Amino acid sequence: MKEGPNIALAGSLIGDPARANMLLALMSGKALTASELAREAGITVQTASFHLAKLTDAEFIQPRKQGRHRYFNLAEDVAVILEQLIGLAASRGHTRTRTGPNDLALRKARICYDHLAGESGVQLFDFLKTQGLICGPDEDLQISNSGTDFFNSFEIDLDAMYRSKRPTCKACLDWSARRSHLAGWLGAALLQKFFQLGWARRLDNSRIIQFSPSGEQKFQALLDVPKRN
Amino acid sequence: MKEGPNIALAGSLIGDPARANMLLALMSGKALTASELAREAGITVQTASFHLAKLTDAEFIQPRKQGRHRYFNLAEDVAVILEQLIGLAASRGHTRTRTGPNDLALRKARICYDHLAGESGVQLFDFLKTQGLICGPDEDLQISNSGTDFFNSFEIDLDAMYRSKRPTCKACLDWSARRSHLAGWLGAALLQKFFQLGWARRLDNSRIIQFSPSGEQKFQALLDVPKRN
DNA sequence: AGGATGCTTCGATTAACATCGAACTATGAA
DNA sequence: TTCATAGTTCGATGTTAATCGAAGCATCCT
């Protein structure tokens, strides 16, 4: 018997179409109920229950009870791998239908677990780095002094961020842009801020993030700050 | 029918124990024959042939004929995902035997497809970055002027690197150290140099890279260069 | 040319897993 | 308390995929 990590277990969990559909649905970052996931996967709630038990045992998802509803969240490190697998499938042409307008919209701006991904997400990340607002290695980014000023002026609660146990800011490799976008607490907070400001909204039943015309303008204006060096 | 990337296909390819064993064997970076892969996976050559056909169709591996031997190489982007899956499995305790001395050795220094991973790999990467020998975003690192001098003095053929089509240097997230090590052409070239210098060697039938005592000293001396700022 | 080796293909077999109807439990509303 | 809804568990069924022996093809050695 071979020793070492059992990647076949992880692969087989992702490898069932029903489970894959549920995991992808959870990539939206929303908690979904067992019934909702059953519908997303096109199976009965009995079958969904069987699959959700497996995914829960493997710590791919976390359940949370609320009355008679069972909500499920995706584990963050699983989301990272799913993003990579989406990229691999796309690069190999392993798609289930032809690409369409939604495909372009997903490339432009989409939610990746809880943060902004796509070209807009990559643009944002590049901006934060080139402006020196965040610095350090991509897996352990820190906020600089000028970054603190910037985020405070943007009304991001940095104290809450520092109190949080999750990574403050880290890079997430974006399959569509082949560059990184910003994940972590800060990445999530920025996206929530764009929602709050009305710049962007998520589309129903999709990972697409849609900027309004004025929101897009404001977003680009934010990034179009004269360079400091 | 759901649309979008078919991650279930990729998951199911990795999800079979025999295929997973073969893929992990190919993580050593070596090309292996169908018979060798059958032995690695503990199956007959007929079964291996069936699986190798599937992996080839999906472009997870590339075949190469040499007389009556069929050699297979792992696709580089698949290697990146497998490294992530190894990390996920490790974090969940999904291992097939208890951790042992090999586990520590793998964490210390191992080959990841064709470059150095583990603590040593992370140390090397940190050194190159903090010394300013490479710079830029982790997915598109560039060699600085001082880096060019350094690598030339270390007898790395940079002209060959610039002629190569593969990424010159990029980061690869190391599951064991939770930080990145150096992948790409440069990462591979540096590891080959350590082999050539006799500082390190690969262990048979393992991904472990073993530094000799004097090699370890020289490697640490290389990294222990006074800081430039 | 004949034998050996590496590998592929085919067909039969077996095992594993996903599926859902029925029954049940837990929670919420009337 | 009763009914409705959400979700779980159980058992039976069907499907899918992995497996290997046998046969065959390609390549290499004597």
Coordinates of N, CA, C and O (backbone and C1' of nucleotides) in Angstrom, one line a residue, chain A residues 88-89 91-94, chain B residues 9-10 13 19 23 48-63 70 72-73 75 78, chain C residues 8-9:
Chain A
L88 N -7.7 24.9 -15.1 CA -7.2 23.7 -15.8 C -8.2 23.2 -16.8 O -7.9 22.9 -18.0
A89 N -9.5 23.1 -16.3 CA -10.5 22.6 -17.2 C -10.7 23.6 -18.4 O -10.9 23.2 -19.6
S91 N -8.4 25.5 -19.7 CA -7.3 25.5 -20.6 C -7.3 24.2 -21.5 O -6.7 24.2 -22.5
R92 N -8.0 23.2 -21.0 CA -8.1 22.0 -21.8 C -9.3 21.9 -22.6 O -9.6 20.9 -23.3
G93 N -10.2 22.9 -22.6 CA -11.4 22.9 -23.3 C -12.4 22.0 -22.7 O -13.4 21.6 -23.4
H94 N -12.3 21.6 -21.4 CA -13.2 20.7 -20.8 C -14.4 21.5 -20.2 O -14.5 21.7 -19.0
Chain B
L9 N -14.5 16.2 -14.4 CA -13.6 15.4 -15.2 C -12.2 15.3 -14.6 O -11.6 14.3 -14.4
A10 N -11.7 16.5 -14.3 CA -10.3 16.6 -13.7 C -10.3 15.8 -12.4 O -9.4 15.1 -12.1
L13 N -10.3 12.1 -12.8 CA -9.1 11.6 -13.3 C -8.1 11.4 -12.1 O -7.4 10.4 -12.0
R19 N -4.5 5.9 -10.8 CA -4.1 7.1 -11.6 C -3.4 8.1 -10.7 O -2.4 8.7 -11.1
L23 N 0.3 9.6 -11.2 CA 0.5 11.1 -11.3 C 1.6 11.5 -10.2 O 2.5 12.3 -10.5
A48 N -2.9 -0.3 -16.6 CA -2.1 0.9 -16.7 C -2.3 1.6 -18.1 O -2.5 2.8 -18.2
S49 N -2.3 0.8 -19.1 CA -2.5 1.3 -20.4 C -3.9 2.0 -20.6 O -4.0 3.1 -21.2
F50 N -4.9 1.4 -20.0 CA -6.2 1.9 -20.0 C -6.2 3.3 -19.3 O -6.8 4.3 -19.8
H51 N -5.6 3.4 -18.2 CA -5.5 4.7 -17.4 C -4.7 5.7 -18.1 O -5.0 6.9 -18.1
L52 N -3.6 5.3 -18.7 CA -2.7 6.2 -19.4 C -3.3 6.8 -20.6 O -3.1 8.0 -20.9
A53 N -4.2 6.1 -21.2 CA -4.9 6.6 -22.4 C -5.8 7.7 -21.9 O -6.0 8.8 -22.6
K54 N -6.5 7.5 -20.8 CA -7.4 8.5 -20.3 C -6.6 9.8 -19.9 O -7.1 10.9 -20.2
L55 N -5.5 9.6 -19.2 CA -4.7 10.8 -18.8 C -4.2 11.5 -20.0 O -4.1 12.8 -20.0
T56 N -3.8 10.8 -21.0 CA -3.3 11.4 -22.2 C -4.4 12.2 -23.0 O -4.1 13.3 -23.4
D57 N -5.5 11.6 -23.1 CA -6.6 12.3 -23.7 C -7.0 13.6 -23.1 O -7.3 14.6 -23.7
A58 N -6.8 13.6 -21.8 CA -7.2 14.8 -21.0 C -6.0 15.8 -21.0 O -6.1 16.8 -20.3
E59 N -4.9 15.4 -21.6 CA -3.7 16.3 -21.6 C -3.1 16.5 -20.2 O -2.5 17.5 -19.9
F60 N -3.3 15.5 -19.3 CA -2.6 15.6 -18.0 C -1.2 15.1 -18.1 O -0.3 15.5 -17.4
I61 N -0.9 14.2 -19.1 CA 0.4 13.7 -19.3 C 0.7 13.7 -20.8 O -0.3 13.7 -21.6
Q62 N 2.0 13.8 -21.1 CA 2.3 13.7 -22.6 C 3.1 12.4 -22.8 O 4.1 12.2 -22.1
P63 N 2.8 11.6 -23.8 CA 3.5 10.4 -24.1 C 4.6 10.8 -25.1 O 4.6 11.7 -25.8
R70 N 7.2 3.4 -24.1 CA 6.4 4.6 -24.1 C 6.7 5.3 -22.8 O 6.4 4.8 -21.7
F72 N 6.2 8.8 -20.3 CA 5.2 9.8 -20.0 C 5.7 10.9 -19.1 O 6.5 10.6 -18.2
N73 N 5.4 12.1 -19.4 CA 5.7 13.2 -18.6 C 4.4 13.9 -18.1 O 3.4 13.9 -18.8
A75 N 2.1 17.1 -17.2 CA 2.0 18.5 -17.6 C 2.3 19.4 -16.5 O 1.9 19.1 -15.3
V78 N -0.6 20.7 -14.4 CA -1.2 19.6 -13.5 C -0.4 19.4 -12.3 O -0.9 19.2 -11.2
Chain C
dT8 P 0.5 1.5 -24.2 O5' -0.4 0.6 -25.2 C5' -0.2 0.6 -26.6 C4' -1.2 -0.1 -27.4 C3' -2.7 0.3 -27.0 O3' -3.4 0.4 -28.2 C1' -2.3 -2.1 -26.7
dT9 P -4.9 1.0 -28.1 O5' -5.8 -0.3 -28.2 C5' -5.6 -1.2 -29.3 C4' -6.4 -2.5 -29.2 C3' -7.9 -2.2 -28.7 O3' -8.7 -2.9 -29.7 C1' -6.9 -3.9 -27.4

